[in-house]
XYZ file of C-alpha atoms in Angstrom:
587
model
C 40.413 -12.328 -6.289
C 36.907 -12.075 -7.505
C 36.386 -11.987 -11.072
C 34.802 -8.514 -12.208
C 32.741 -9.304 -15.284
C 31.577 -6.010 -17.137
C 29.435 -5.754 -20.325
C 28.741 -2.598 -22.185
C 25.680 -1.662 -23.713
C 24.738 1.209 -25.463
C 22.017 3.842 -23.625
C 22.343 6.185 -26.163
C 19.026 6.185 -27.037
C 17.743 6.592 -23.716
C 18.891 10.534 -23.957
C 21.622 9.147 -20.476
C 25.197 10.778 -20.983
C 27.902 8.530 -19.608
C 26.654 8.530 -16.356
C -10.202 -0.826 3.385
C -12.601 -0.009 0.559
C -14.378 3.861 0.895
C -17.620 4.166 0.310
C -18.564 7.268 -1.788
C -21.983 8.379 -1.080
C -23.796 11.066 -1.848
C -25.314 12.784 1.607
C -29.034 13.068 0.700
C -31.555 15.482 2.026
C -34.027 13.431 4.045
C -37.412 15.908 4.782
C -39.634 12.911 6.098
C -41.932 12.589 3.056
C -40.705 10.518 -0.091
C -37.287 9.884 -1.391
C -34.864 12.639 -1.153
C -34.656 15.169 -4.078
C -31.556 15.492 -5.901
C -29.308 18.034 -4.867
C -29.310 20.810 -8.321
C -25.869 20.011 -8.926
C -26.506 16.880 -9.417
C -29.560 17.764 -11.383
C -27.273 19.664 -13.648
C -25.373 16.133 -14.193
C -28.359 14.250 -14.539
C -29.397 16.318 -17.195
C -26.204 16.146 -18.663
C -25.475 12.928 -18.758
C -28.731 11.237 -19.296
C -26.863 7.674 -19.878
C -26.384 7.692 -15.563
C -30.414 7.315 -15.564
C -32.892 9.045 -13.329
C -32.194 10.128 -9.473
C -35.165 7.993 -9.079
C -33.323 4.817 -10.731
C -29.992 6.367 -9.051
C -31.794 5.672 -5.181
C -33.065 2.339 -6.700
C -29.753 1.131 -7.547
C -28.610 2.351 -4.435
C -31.189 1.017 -1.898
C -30.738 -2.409 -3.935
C -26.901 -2.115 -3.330
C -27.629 -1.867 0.484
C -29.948 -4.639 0.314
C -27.493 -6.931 -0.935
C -24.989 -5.495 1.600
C -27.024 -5.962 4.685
C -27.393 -9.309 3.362
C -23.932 -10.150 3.160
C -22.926 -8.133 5.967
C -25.654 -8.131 8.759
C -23.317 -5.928 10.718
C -22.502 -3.620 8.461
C -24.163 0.048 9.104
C -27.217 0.098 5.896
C -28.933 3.224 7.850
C -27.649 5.339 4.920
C -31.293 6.703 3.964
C -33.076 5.656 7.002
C -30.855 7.809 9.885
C -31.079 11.609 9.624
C -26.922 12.463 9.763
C -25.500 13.760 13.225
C -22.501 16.029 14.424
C -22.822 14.316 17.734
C -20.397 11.442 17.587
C -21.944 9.914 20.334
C -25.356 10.098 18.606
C -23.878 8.475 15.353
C -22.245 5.495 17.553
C -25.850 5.158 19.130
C -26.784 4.115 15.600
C -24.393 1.357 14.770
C -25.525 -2.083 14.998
C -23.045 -4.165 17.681
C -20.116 -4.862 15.902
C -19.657 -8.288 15.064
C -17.651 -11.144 17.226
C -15.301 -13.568 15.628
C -15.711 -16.776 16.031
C -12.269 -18.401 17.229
C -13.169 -22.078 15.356
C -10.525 -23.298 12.606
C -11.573 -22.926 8.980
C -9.310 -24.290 5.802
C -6.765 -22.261 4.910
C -6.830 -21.382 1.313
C -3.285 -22.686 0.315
C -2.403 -26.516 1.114
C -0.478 -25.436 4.302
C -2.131 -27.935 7.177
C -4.777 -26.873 9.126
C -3.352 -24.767 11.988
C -5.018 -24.964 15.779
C -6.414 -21.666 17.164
C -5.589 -19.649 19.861
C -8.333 -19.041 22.552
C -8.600 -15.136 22.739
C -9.043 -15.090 26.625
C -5.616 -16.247 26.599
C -3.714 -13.393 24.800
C -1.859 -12.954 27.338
C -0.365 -16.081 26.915
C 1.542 -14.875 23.631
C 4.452 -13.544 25.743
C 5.646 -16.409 27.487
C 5.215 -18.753 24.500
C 7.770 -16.758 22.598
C 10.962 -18.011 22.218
C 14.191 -16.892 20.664
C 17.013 -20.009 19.999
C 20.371 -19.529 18.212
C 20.765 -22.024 14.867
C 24.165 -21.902 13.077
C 23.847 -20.725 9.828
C 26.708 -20.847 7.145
C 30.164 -18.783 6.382
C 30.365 -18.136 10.552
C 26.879 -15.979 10.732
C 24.125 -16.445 13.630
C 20.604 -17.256 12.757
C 18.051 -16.509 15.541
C 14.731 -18.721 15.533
C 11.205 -16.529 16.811
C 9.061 -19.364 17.824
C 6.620 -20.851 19.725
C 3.240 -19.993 18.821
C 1.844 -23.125 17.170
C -0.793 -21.198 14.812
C 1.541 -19.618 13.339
C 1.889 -15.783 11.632
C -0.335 -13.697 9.548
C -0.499 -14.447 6.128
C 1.686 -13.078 3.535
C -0.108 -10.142 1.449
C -2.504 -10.024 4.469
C -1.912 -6.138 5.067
C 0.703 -4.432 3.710
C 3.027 -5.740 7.084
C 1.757 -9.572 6.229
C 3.494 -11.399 8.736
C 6.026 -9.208 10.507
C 7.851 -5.867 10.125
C 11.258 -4.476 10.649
C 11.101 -1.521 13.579
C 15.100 -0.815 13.936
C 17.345 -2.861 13.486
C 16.862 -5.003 16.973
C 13.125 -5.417 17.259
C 10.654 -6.581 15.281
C 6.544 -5.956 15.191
C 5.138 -9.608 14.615
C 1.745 -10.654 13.538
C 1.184 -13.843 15.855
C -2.691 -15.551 14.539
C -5.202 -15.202 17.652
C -7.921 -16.666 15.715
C -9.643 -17.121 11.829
C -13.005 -16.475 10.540
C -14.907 -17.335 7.460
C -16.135 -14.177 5.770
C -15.387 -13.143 1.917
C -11.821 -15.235 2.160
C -10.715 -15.972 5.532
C -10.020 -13.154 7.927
C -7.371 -13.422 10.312
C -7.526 -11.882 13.741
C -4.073 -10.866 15.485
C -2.840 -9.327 18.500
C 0.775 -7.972 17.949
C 3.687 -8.320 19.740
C 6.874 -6.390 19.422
C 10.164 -8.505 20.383
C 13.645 -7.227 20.949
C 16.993 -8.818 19.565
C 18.936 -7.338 21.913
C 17.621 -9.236 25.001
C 15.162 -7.025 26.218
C 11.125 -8.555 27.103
C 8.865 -8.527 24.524
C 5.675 -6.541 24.717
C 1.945 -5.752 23.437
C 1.178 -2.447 21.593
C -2.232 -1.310 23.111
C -5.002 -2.207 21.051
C -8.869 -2.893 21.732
C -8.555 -6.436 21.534
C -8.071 -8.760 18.416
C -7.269 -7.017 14.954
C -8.500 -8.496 11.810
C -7.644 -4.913 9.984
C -4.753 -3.276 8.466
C -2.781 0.291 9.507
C -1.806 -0.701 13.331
C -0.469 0.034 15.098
C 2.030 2.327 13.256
C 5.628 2.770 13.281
C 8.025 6.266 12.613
C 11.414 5.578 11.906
C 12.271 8.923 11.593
C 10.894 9.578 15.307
C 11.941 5.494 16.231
C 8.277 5.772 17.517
C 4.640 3.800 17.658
C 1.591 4.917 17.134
C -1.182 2.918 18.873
C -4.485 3.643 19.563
C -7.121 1.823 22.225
C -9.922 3.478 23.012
C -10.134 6.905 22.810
C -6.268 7.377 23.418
C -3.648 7.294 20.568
C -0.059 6.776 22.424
C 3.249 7.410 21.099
C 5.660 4.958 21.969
C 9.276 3.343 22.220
C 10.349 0.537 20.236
C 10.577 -0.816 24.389
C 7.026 0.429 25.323
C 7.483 3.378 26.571
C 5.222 5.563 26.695
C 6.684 9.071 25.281
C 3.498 10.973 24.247
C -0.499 10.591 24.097
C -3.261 12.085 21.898
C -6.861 12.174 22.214
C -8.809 10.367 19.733
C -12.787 11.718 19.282
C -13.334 9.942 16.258
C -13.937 6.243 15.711
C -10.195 5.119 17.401
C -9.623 2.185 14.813
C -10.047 4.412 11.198
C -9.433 8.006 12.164
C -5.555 7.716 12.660
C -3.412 8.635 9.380
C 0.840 8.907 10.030
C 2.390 10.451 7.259
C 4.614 9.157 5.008
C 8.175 11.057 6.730
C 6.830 9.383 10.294
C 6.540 13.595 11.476
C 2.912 14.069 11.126
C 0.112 12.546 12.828
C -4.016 13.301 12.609
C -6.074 11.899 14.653
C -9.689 12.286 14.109
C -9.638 15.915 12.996
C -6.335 16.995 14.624
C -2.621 17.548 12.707
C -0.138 17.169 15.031
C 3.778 17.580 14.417
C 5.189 15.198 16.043
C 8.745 16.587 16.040
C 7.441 20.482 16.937
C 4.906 19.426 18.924
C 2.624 21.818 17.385
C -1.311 20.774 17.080
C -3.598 21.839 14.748
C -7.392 21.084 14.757
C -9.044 20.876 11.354
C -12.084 23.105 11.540
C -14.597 21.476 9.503
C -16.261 24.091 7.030
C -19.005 24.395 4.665
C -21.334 22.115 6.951
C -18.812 18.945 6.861
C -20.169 16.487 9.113
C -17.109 15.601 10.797
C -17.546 12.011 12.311
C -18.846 10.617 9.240
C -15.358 10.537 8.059
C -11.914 10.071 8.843
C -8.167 10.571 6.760
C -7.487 6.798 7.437
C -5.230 6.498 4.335
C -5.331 9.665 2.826
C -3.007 11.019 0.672
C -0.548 13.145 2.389
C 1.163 16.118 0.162
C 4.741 16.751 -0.179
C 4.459 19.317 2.770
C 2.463 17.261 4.627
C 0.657 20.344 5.317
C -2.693 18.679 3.472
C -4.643 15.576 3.072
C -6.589 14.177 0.359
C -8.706 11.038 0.599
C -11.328 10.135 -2.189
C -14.083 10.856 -2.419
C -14.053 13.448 -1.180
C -12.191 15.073 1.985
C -9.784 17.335 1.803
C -7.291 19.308 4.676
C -5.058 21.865 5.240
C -3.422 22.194 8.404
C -2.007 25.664 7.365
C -5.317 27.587 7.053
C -7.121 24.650 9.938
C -9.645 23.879 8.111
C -10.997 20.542 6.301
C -14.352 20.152 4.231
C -15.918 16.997 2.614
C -17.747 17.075 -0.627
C -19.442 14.719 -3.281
C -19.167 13.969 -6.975
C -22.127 16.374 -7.754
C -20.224 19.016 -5.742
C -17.173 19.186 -8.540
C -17.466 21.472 -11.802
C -16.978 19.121 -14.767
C -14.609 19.973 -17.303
C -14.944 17.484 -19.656
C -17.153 14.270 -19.411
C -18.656 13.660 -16.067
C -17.674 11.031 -13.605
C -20.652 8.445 -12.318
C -22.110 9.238 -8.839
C -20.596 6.620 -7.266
C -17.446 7.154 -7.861
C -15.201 6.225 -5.472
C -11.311 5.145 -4.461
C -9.088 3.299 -2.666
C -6.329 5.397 -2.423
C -5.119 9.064 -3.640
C -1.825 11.080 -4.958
C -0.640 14.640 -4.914
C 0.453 15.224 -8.151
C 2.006 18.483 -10.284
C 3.988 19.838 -7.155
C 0.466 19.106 -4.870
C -1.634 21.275 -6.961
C -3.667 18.369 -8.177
C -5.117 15.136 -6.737
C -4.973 11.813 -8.475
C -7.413 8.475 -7.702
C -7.046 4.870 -7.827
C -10.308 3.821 -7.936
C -12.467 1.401 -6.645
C -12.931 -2.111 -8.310
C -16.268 -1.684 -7.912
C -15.989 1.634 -10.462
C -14.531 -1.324 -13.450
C -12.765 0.773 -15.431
C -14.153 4.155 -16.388
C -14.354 6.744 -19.524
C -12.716 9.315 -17.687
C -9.333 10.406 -16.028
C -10.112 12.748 -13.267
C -7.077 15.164 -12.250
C -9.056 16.907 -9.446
C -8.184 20.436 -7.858
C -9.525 19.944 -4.020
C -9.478 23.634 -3.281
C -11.968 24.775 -6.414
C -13.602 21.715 -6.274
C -13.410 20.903 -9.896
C -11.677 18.032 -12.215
C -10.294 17.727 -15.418
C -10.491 14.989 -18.069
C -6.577 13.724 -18.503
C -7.932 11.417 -21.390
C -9.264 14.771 -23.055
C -6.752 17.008 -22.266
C -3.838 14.369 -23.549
C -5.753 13.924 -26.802
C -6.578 9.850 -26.306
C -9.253 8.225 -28.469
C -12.557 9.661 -26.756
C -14.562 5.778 -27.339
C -13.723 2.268 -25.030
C -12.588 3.397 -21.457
C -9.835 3.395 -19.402
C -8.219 1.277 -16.724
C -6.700 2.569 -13.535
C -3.774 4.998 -14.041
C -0.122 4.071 -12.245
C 0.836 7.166 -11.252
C 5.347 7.881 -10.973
C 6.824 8.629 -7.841
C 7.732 12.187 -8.462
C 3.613 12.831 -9.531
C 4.235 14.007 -13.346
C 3.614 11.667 -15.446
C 1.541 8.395 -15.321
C 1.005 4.936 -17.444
C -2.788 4.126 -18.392
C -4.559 1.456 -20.747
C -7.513 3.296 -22.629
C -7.600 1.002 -25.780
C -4.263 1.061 -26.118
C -1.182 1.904 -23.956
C -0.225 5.436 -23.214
C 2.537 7.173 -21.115
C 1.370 10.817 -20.354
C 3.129 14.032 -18.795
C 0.792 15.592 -16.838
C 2.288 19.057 -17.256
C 1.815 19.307 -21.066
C -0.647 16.552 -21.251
C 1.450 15.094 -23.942
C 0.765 11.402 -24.744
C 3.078 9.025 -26.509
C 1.816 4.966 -26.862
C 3.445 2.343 -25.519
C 5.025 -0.675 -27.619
C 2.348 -3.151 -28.110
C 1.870 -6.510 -26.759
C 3.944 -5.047 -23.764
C 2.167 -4.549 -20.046
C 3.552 -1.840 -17.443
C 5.322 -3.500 -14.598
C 6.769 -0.550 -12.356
C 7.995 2.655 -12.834
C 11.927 3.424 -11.504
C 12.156 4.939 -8.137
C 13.284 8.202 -9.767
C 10.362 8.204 -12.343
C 12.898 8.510 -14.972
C 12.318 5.060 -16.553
C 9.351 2.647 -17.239
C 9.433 -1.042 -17.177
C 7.475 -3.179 -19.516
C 7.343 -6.900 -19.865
C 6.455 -9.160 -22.460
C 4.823 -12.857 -22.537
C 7.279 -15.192 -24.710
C 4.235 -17.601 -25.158
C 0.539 -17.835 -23.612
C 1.769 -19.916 -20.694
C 5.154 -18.163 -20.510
C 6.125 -15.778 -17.343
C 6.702 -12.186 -18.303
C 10.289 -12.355 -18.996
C 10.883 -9.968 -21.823
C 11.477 -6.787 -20.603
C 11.896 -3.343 -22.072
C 13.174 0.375 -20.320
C 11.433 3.755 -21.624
C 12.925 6.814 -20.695
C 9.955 9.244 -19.509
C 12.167 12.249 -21.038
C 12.156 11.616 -24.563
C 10.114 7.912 -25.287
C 13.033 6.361 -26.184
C 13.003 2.685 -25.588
C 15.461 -0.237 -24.873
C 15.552 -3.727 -24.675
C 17.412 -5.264 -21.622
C 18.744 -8.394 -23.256
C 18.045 -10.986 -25.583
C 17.667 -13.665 -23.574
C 14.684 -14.338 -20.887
C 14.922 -12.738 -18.097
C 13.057 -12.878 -14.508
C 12.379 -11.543 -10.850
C 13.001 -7.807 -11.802
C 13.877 -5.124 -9.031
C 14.959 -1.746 -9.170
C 17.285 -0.627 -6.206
C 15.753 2.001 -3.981
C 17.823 4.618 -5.739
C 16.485 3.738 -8.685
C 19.720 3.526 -10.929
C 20.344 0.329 -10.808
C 17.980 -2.718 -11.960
C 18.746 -6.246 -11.092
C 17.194 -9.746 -12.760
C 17.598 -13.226 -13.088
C 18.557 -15.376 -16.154
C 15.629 -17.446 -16.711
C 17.252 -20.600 -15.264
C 17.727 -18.563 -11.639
C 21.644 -19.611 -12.208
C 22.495 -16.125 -12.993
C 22.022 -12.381 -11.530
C 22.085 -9.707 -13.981
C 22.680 -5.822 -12.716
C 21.975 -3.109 -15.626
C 24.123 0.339 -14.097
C 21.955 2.697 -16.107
C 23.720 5.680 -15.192
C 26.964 3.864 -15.780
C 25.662 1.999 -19.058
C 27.434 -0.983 -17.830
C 25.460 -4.402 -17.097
C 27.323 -6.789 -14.375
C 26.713 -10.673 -13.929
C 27.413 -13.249 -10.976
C 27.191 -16.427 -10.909
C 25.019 -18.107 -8.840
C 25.294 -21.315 -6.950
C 21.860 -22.568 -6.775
C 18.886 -21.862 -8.969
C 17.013 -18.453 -7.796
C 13.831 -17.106 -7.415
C 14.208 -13.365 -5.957
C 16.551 -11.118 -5.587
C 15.528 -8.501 -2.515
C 17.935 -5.074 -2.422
C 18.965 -3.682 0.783
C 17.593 -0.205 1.562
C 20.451 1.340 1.035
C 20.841 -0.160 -2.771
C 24.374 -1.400 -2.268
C 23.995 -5.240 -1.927
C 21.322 -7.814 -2.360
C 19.882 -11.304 -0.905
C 19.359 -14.006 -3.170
C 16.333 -16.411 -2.569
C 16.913 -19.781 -3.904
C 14.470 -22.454 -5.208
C 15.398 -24.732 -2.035
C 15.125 -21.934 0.337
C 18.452 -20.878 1.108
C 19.481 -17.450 0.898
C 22.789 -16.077 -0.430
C 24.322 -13.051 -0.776
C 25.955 -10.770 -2.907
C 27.493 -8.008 -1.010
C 28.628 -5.834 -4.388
C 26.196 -6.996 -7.648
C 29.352 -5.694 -9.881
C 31.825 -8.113 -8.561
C 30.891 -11.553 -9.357
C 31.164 -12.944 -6.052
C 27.551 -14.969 -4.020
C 28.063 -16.199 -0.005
C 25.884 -18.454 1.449
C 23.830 -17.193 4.537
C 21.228 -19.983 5.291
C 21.124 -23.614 4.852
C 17.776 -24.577 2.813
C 14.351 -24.115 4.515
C 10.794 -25.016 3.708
C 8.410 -22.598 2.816
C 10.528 -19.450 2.819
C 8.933 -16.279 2.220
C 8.698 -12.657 3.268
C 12.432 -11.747 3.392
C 13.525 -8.457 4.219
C 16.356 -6.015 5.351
C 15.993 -4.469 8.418
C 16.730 -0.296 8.106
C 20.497 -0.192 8.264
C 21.001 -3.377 6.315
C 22.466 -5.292 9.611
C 20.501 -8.160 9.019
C 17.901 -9.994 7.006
C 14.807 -11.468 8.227
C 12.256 -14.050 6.748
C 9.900 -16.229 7.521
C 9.915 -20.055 7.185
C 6.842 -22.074 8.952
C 5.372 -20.746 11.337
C 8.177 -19.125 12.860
C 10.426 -16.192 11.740
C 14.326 -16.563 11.577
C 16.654 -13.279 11.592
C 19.962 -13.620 9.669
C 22.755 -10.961 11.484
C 25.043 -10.275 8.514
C 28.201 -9.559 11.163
C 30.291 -12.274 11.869
């Protein structure tokens, strides 16, 4: 029988009872004689703030930044000041510059993986036959199926969110195959993906208007078990077998006007909400002189209802009433210190119950003096630094905001942890940095360095109710990661011989032994069991993380990387190579 090894620790104190970079411009008046005069609410800020400079010196900085754009980017559309703005779509694309063509020629990867040959892109279609699926034992009586055959390879991990590859259902999979690499800022990696079936059945080719060296499609719904791809002016919805189910038309620019929200049930395209499950359609009436297709809600923010969008800085939504509405930093009341005029963000959050927007900024912005909490519909923010009572000198860096939108972490000076709906502030231990917040938002992590050239492997919980804190264990640990449902926490001992489970609800802390020395520890979706990445590339498994029991799945691999569960937990996938190998956990 398997030994069940159970440690008690005390959670007393924790209060628990047993249990693509957007631009923010500001649109400037253009009457054909001289630079554009400042709008007067941005006059008012000017004159507020006189540390921002003149509009005069605002424009220089400005035209400068374009300069050194067009420079780096000769494609890139630098027209800002010099092309009156349009509502004719048609009239805007007249203006763009030819986009640019990649050249299919291999570069040096940036890691010491061997230089990889590249595909010619007049023979995409080629990418079908060369796929191949071959059976490999694997240990303790599993299968192990083998996706190869194209020689250059996958997509790189941490290349998109997707990287290489991505779990559809649980029999196919959307891969990433390399069509071709260009030098740019990095190396940019063009793609044309392929979705192929475990279950026998042909592969196929999403739609798409040739190579992609972007990120967001084509998109997947697994609440619908539907894709969303877009060529041309068409966005299709489709099977995970290519079949076509339902089609939208696109007005916008196809490639960055698309936005799926997070439940898979919504869809806009260009300036239409569509319920996907309803079939209802909704277009988004743009109001207050919005010029509609300068923008898009390609990654927005979606609110709990998914009834309105948010995307910095600024456009805002709301499929109930049909309308949406862009607006600039000079367009917002201040309460509080001002923000700079070119403020901008890379992505955005509903917070308090989606009364109130949150930003991540830009790394261009550095870090800033202000916290905006911004209310879309009166077009005004609030200082969070102000409000929370934070030390007003130094600034701050970019807030981590918790799932359920209440609270977030921030480093202004020091470390704080602030509700948002008393705008009460308590500081952080010192000498700690934030690592994650639980899945429930009911517990911080923070992680210590043991020396200068230590990993983080001190690690400390704070409960977000009452501040109380707790130290996970005296000895180093590593690889944290909370289980979806956000109870449960597992590690590994420093040596990777040992995974560590804290049960906070249960206050109980289990440990298996492990046969090989670790690296990761990846949860299922469901939180019940967990995969177990070793330092030779083998993966084991440990179906219940209370019971001290590990089985081998794989035999060691080079280069393993990018493991994960598909939905229902039937198998795991990874990738070793160039190829990607699919572990089915029945036997």
């Amino acid at each position: 029988m398997p030994r069940r090894r159970q440690t008690a620790f005390t959670l007393a104190g924790l209060g628990l009872s047993g249990a693509l970079l957007a631009s923010a411009c500001l649109l400037l008046p253009d009457d054909g004689g001289g630079p554009p005069t400042a709008p007067p609410e941005v006059q008012t800020v000017i004159a507020a703030y006189p540390e921002l400079g003149s509009w005069e010196d605002r424009l220089t900085r400005e035209a400068e930044a374009q300069t050194q754009i067009a420079r780096a980017y000769p494609h890139a559309l630098t027209a800002r000041f010099e092309t009156p703005p349009t509502l004719d779509p048609r009239g805007l694309t007249a203006t763009l510059p030819p986009a640019p063509q990649p050249t299919f020629t291999p570069v040096p990867w940036l890691t010491p993986t061997p230089l990889l040959p590249t595909l010619d892109p007049t023979q995409l279609a080629g990418l079908l036959p060369a796929l191949r699926q071959e059976m490999i034992p694997a240990a303790n009586g599993r299968s192990l199926t083998r996706l190869t055959g194209w020689a250059a390879g996958l997509r790189s991990s941490g290349y998109c969110l997707d990287g290489p590859y991505r779990w559809l259902d649980d029999d196919h999979l959307l891969l990433y195959p390399i069509t071709g690499l260009e030098e740019g800022m990095g190396v940019i990696e063009y793609t044309q993906p392929v979705v192929a079936s475990l279950s026998g059945k042909p592969a196929w080719q999403p739609p798409t208007d040739g190579p992609i060296s972007g990120c967001g499609l084509p998109l997947w719904s697994e609440a619908l078990s539907g894709m969303i791809a877009v060529a041309g002016d068409e966005v299709a919805l489709l099977t995970a077998d290519g079949e076509r189910r339902r089609q939208f038309n696109n007005t916008l620019a196809p490639y960055y006007a698309v936005s799926l929200s997070p439940s898979g049930k919504r869809l806009v395209t260009g300036l239409s909400w569509h319920d996907l499950e309803t079939g209802q359609s909704v277009e988004l009436t743009p109001a207050d002189g919005f010029e509609a297709h300068r923008w898009s809600f390609y990654a927005a923010g979606w609110s709990k209802s998914e009834n309105r969008l948010f995307k910095c800085c600024f456009l805002y939504a709301d499929a109930v009433a049909g309308t949406s509405a862009s607006f600039h930093v000079g367009q917002l009341a201040l309460i509080g210190r001002g923000l700079p005029p070119g403020f901008s963000g890379l992505s955005s959050r509903w917070v308090l119950d989606d009364t109130r927007v949150m930003v991540e900024w830009d790394f261009s912005d550095g870090e800033l003096s202000v916290i905006p909490l911004i209310d879309p519909v009166e077009r005004r923010y609030q200082d969070v630094r102000a409000l929370a009572g934070l030390p007003a000198e130094g600034y701050c860096g970019v807030p981590s905001i918790a799932p359920d939108g209440n609270r977030l972490v921030v480093a202004c000076g020091e470390q704080y942890l602030i509700d948002l709906r008393r705008f009460a502030a308590q500081m952080l231990p010192e000498d700690y940095a934030f690592v994650s917040w639980s899945p429930d938002s009911r517990f911080v992590l923070l992680s210590q360095e043991d020396s200068p050239a230590a990993p983080l492997n001190a690690y400390l919980l704070v409960a977000t109710e009452n501040g109380e804190t707790l130290r996970l264990a005296d000895s180093p640990l590593i690889a944290p990661a909370w289980a979806p449902q956000g109870a449960r926490l597992a590690f590994l001992r420093a040596d990777g011989q040992a995974l560590i489970m804290a049960d906070l609800n249960a206050a109980t802390v289990f440990q298996a032994t492990l046969p090989a020395r670790a690296r990761q520890v990846v949860w299922d979706r469901q939180g019940e069991s967990l995969a177990v990445v070793a330092e030779d590339g083998s993966l084991g498994w440990v179906p219940d993380p209370a019971v001290d029991r590990v089985e081998q799945m794989t035999s060691p691999l080079s280069e393993v990387r990018d493991w994960r569960w598909s939905p229902s937990g039937a198998r795991l996938a990874f990738v070793s190579g160039p190829d990607v190998y699919v572990v089915d956990m029945a036997r």
